[in-house]
Amino acid sequence: MVDEYHLMGLFRHEDQAAAVIRELNERPWKLKRVHSPIPSRLITEALKLKKSRVGLFTLFGGIFGLLSGFALSIFTATRWDLIIGGKPFVALIPFAIVGFEFTILSSVIGNVIGFLVSARLPMISTLELYDPRCSSDRFGILVGCEEGQKKDLEAFFKQHKGEIRVFDAQT
Amino acid sequence: MNQLSYAQIDQTILDTLHPPRKSYWAIVAVLFLGILMGAACWIYQIFMGIGVGGHNIPVAWGTYLINFVFWVGIAHSGTLISAILHLFRAGWRNPIARAAETMTVFAVCTAGLFPFIHLGRVWQVYYILPYPNQRTLWPNFQSPLVFDVIAISTYLMVSSLFWYTGMLPDLAAVRDKATGLRRKIFAVLSLGWTGSHDHWRHYSRGYLFFAALATPLVVSVHSVVSWDFALGIAPGYHSTIFAPYFVAGAIHSGLAMVLTLMIPLRRIFRYQEIMPVKVLENVAKTIVFTGLIVGFAYITEFFMAWYSRNSVEVEVFRWRVFGVYKPEFWIMVVCNTMVPLLFLFKKIRTSIPWLFGISILVNIGMWFERFVIIITSVARDFIPHAWGFYRPSMIEWGIMIGSFSLFFFLFLLFVKHLPSVSMTELKVAPGRGGQQHG
């Protein structure tokens, strides 16, 4: 098994990081991850990322909430069939309010679950291959390479005025 | 917008998390005593019965409902600032968004206590839960009071999740600068956030949906609160304009509370550079707008009473202006509709003492608005021999002071233990590069 080395190039500006990512696409090294202190459109475009599917969870949550809101109201109304103000037991207009609130609640819960599942959070274990400066003021590009490519990669980051952090080799 | 570097932004905000001075703990202790006093009053009420409050027949809803509506209202502008202005890409709201969201969460928590307090036999709260039971009783989902329980619970859940999710990147930033036990705590709180491209991709999308869902929710919640009154037949309650009137009033009071909280925060934490006067000025301009809507609603209520030629309705509104509660009515009118017009003058809306003073007056005015609506309507309804009078009892005052203490207590704990300004949102402010969340 060949040892894989991980190097992180740390850059001060997002446009610098985006340019490096674009160039890395044409190089033999493997781009693993990009860490940034802000959500960056430039980086997203350079990585050619697809849209997140969190919305699907939100949508299914919403549909579930809408149905369960109406179902709960109708079920309880039919359990306790007391005529109130001459209104029918199953009164859809007031139940729409319950349905609406349940829709929002369930959509939001779906949204949170979707975000956590998609982003693979929570991840309480140690932060591997991560530099704490990336949550503050650096854009970190993590690249994997074989031993023979390490020097070229370091030179590449230096050429783009990046600071370099080398992580231990992983088998 | 501020031109601080990312590192300077982090430093300014992380500096606020240093161990506080003794004066901070002294204020926290005073507020805690206020909470204890409120709790003691509540316990006394539980032992002696709900009658120790000042409410009576016909005024069965007193300060417990007034404070409930007041705190729910305060909560609303937090969502306006964090969700609605986010969707409009109003970058000026970034420095105050976190504190406003926090205000929302704590205000809803405080509001949520009042239905429990008003229940009397609070331990029987489970009666309202829909589950098969030997009593064969079920909640009536046609009742606005049940709508309200659902709406407020939903609002608390959504605003708490919105607040916490939005804070994840900042919690990670604190974790990365912390050491020892503090680092361990923030490592758990930040859920292992690393700001990787995948994290941001899903976070941005999720945040956008959060904002899009919180926007209709905030409108619905205070509409539902207004229907607690509007779906009743009491004169002064039974009005079709209540939903938009209450929503505008809620945002009016909430924005004033944002100023009341932000101005001392800005001074104490030396946030002048990240929270320029322009931000506070924009809040003041919005207060002028909401104040005009509220003023228009007041006039419309009187017009509708006069135009209806319903003698009971006319009498209720005449009595509001000239009756025993006229001081409360005029405090409401002056503080909510006239005083905010001072913000039309640039000199006033850019002056910190004026901004602070006016924000407090609007808070007072909005509390009295709820007093006027809730009390005067039922104190003077259909049957003259059943007319009544209401003044809060000492127990109610105690619980009210306790609720205000609780709110400020929680807020003070928050500002010294969690980032009170969103570092991420400051870094993506317009003209600085980056993108808005979502």
Coordinates of C-alpha atoms in Angstrom, one line a residue, chain A residues 6-161:
Chain A
H6 CA -1.6 15.4 2.8
L7 CA -0.6 19.0 2.4
M8 CA -2.7 22.0 3.1
G9 CA -2.2 25.3 1.3
L10 CA -3.4 28.2 3.4
F11 CA -4.4 31.4 1.5
R12 CA -5.5 34.8 2.7
H13 CA -8.0 35.6 0.0
E14 CA -10.8 33.6 -1.5
D15 CA -10.0 34.7 -5.1
Q16 CA -6.4 33.3 -4.5
A17 CA -7.9 30.1 -3.2
A18 CA -10.3 29.8 -6.1
A19 CA -7.5 30.3 -8.7
V20 CA -5.5 27.6 -7.0
I21 CA -8.4 25.2 -7.1
R22 CA -9.0 25.9 -10.8
E23 CA -5.3 25.1 -11.5
L24 CA -5.3 22.0 -9.3
N25 CA -8.0 20.5 -11.5
E26 CA -5.4 20.2 -14.3
R27 CA -2.7 18.7 -12.0
P28 CA -2.1 15.1 -11.0
W29 CA -2.7 15.6 -7.2
K30 CA -6.0 14.8 -5.5
L31 CA -7.9 17.8 -4.1
K32 CA -9.5 16.5 -0.9
R33 CA -11.2 19.4 0.7
V34 CA -11.4 23.1 0.9
H35 CA -12.0 24.8 4.2
S36 CA -13.0 28.5 4.5
P37 CA -14.2 30.9 7.2
I38 CA -17.1 32.0 4.9
P39 CA -19.4 30.5 2.3
S40 CA -17.7 31.4 -0.9
R41 CA -19.3 31.5 -4.3
L42 CA -15.9 31.7 -6.0
I43 CA -14.8 28.5 -4.4
T44 CA -18.1 26.8 -5.1
E45 CA -17.8 27.7 -8.8
A46 CA -14.2 26.6 -8.9
L47 CA -15.0 23.3 -7.4
K48 CA -18.0 22.9 -9.8
L49 CA -20.2 21.7 -6.9
K50 CA -23.7 20.6 -7.5
K51 CA -26.6 22.1 -5.5
S52 CA -27.2 20.6 -2.1
R53 CA -30.1 18.2 -1.7
V54 CA -31.1 19.5 1.7
G55 CA -34.3 20.8 0.0
L56 CA -35.6 17.3 -0.5
F57 CA -35.6 16.6 3.2
T58 CA -37.3 20.0 3.7
L59 CA -39.9 19.1 1.2
F60 CA -40.7 15.7 2.6
G61 CA -40.8 17.2 6.1
G62 CA -43.3 19.7 4.9
I63 CA -45.6 17.2 3.2
F64 CA -45.4 15.0 6.3
G65 CA -46.3 18.0 8.5
L66 CA -49.2 19.1 6.4
L67 CA -50.7 15.6 6.3
S68 CA -50.1 15.0 10.0
G69 CA -51.5 18.4 11.0
F70 CA -54.8 17.7 9.2
A71 CA -54.9 14.1 10.3
L72 CA -54.4 15.0 14.0
S73 CA -57.2 17.7 13.9
I74 CA -59.6 15.4 12.0
F75 CA -58.9 12.4 14.2
T76 CA -59.4 14.3 17.5
A77 CA -62.5 16.0 16.1
T78 CA -64.1 12.6 15.3
R79 CA -63.1 11.2 18.7
W80 CA -64.9 14.0 20.5
D81 CA -67.9 14.7 18.3
L82 CA -69.3 17.6 20.1
I83 CA -71.1 20.1 18.0
I84 CA -69.5 23.5 18.5
G85 CA -71.3 26.7 17.2
G86 CA -73.1 24.6 14.6
K87 CA -69.9 24.0 12.8
P88 CA -69.1 20.6 11.3
F89 CA -66.8 18.3 13.3
V90 CA -64.3 18.3 10.4
A91 CA -63.9 22.0 9.8
L92 CA -61.2 22.4 7.2
I93 CA -60.7 26.1 7.5
P94 CA -59.6 26.2 11.2
F95 CA -57.7 22.9 10.6
A96 CA -55.7 24.6 7.8
I97 CA -54.1 26.7 10.5
V98 CA -53.0 23.6 12.4
G99 CA -51.9 22.0 9.1
F100 CA -49.9 25.2 8.2
E101 CA -48.1 25.3 11.6
F102 CA -47.3 21.6 11.4
T103 CA -46.0 22.0 7.8
I104 CA -43.5 24.7 8.9
L105 CA -42.4 22.8 12.0
S106 CA -41.9 19.5 10.1
S107 CA -40.2 21.3 7.2
V108 CA -37.7 22.9 9.6
I109 CA -37.0 19.6 11.3
G110 CA -36.6 18.0 7.9
N111 CA -34.3 20.8 6.9
V112 CA -32.1 20.3 10.0
I113 CA -32.0 16.6 9.6
G114 CA -31.2 17.1 5.9
F115 CA -28.3 19.5 6.7
L116 CA -26.9 17.2 9.4
V117 CA -27.1 14.0 7.3
S118 CA -25.7 15.7 4.1
A119 CA -22.9 17.5 5.9
R120 CA -22.2 14.3 8.0
L121 CA -22.6 16.1 11.3
P122 CA -22.2 15.8 14.2
M123 CA -18.6 14.7 14.0
I124 CA -17.4 14.9 17.6
S125 CA -14.2 12.9 17.1
T126 CA -10.9 14.6 16.6
L127 CA -10.5 17.0 13.8
E128 CA -8.2 15.3 11.3
L129 CA -6.4 17.0 8.5
Y130 CA -7.7 20.4 9.6
D131 CA -6.1 23.7 10.4
P132 CA -7.8 25.9 13.1
R133 CA -6.9 29.0 11.1
C134 CA -9.5 28.0 8.6
S135 CA -12.3 29.1 10.9
S136 CA -10.8 32.5 11.2
D137 CA -8.9 34.1 8.3
R138 CA -7.4 31.4 6.0
F139 CA -8.7 29.5 3.1
G140 CA -7.3 26.0 3.4
I141 CA -6.9 23.7 0.4
L142 CA -6.2 20.1 1.4
V143 CA -4.5 18.0 -1.3
G144 CA -3.3 14.4 -1.2
C145 CA -0.3 13.1 -3.1
E146 CA 2.3 10.4 -3.1
E147 CA 5.7 10.8 -1.6
G148 CA 7.4 11.6 -4.9
Q149 CA 5.0 14.4 -5.7
K150 CA 5.3 16.1 -2.3
K151 CA 8.0 18.6 -3.4
D152 CA 6.2 19.6 -6.6
L153 CA 3.1 20.2 -4.6
E154 CA 4.9 22.4 -2.0
A155 CA 6.4 24.4 -4.8
F156 CA 3.0 24.8 -6.4
F157 CA 1.5 26.2 -3.2
K158 CA 4.6 28.5 -2.7
Q159 CA 4.3 29.8 -6.2
H160 CA 0.7 30.9 -5.3
K161 CA 1.9 32.6 -2.2

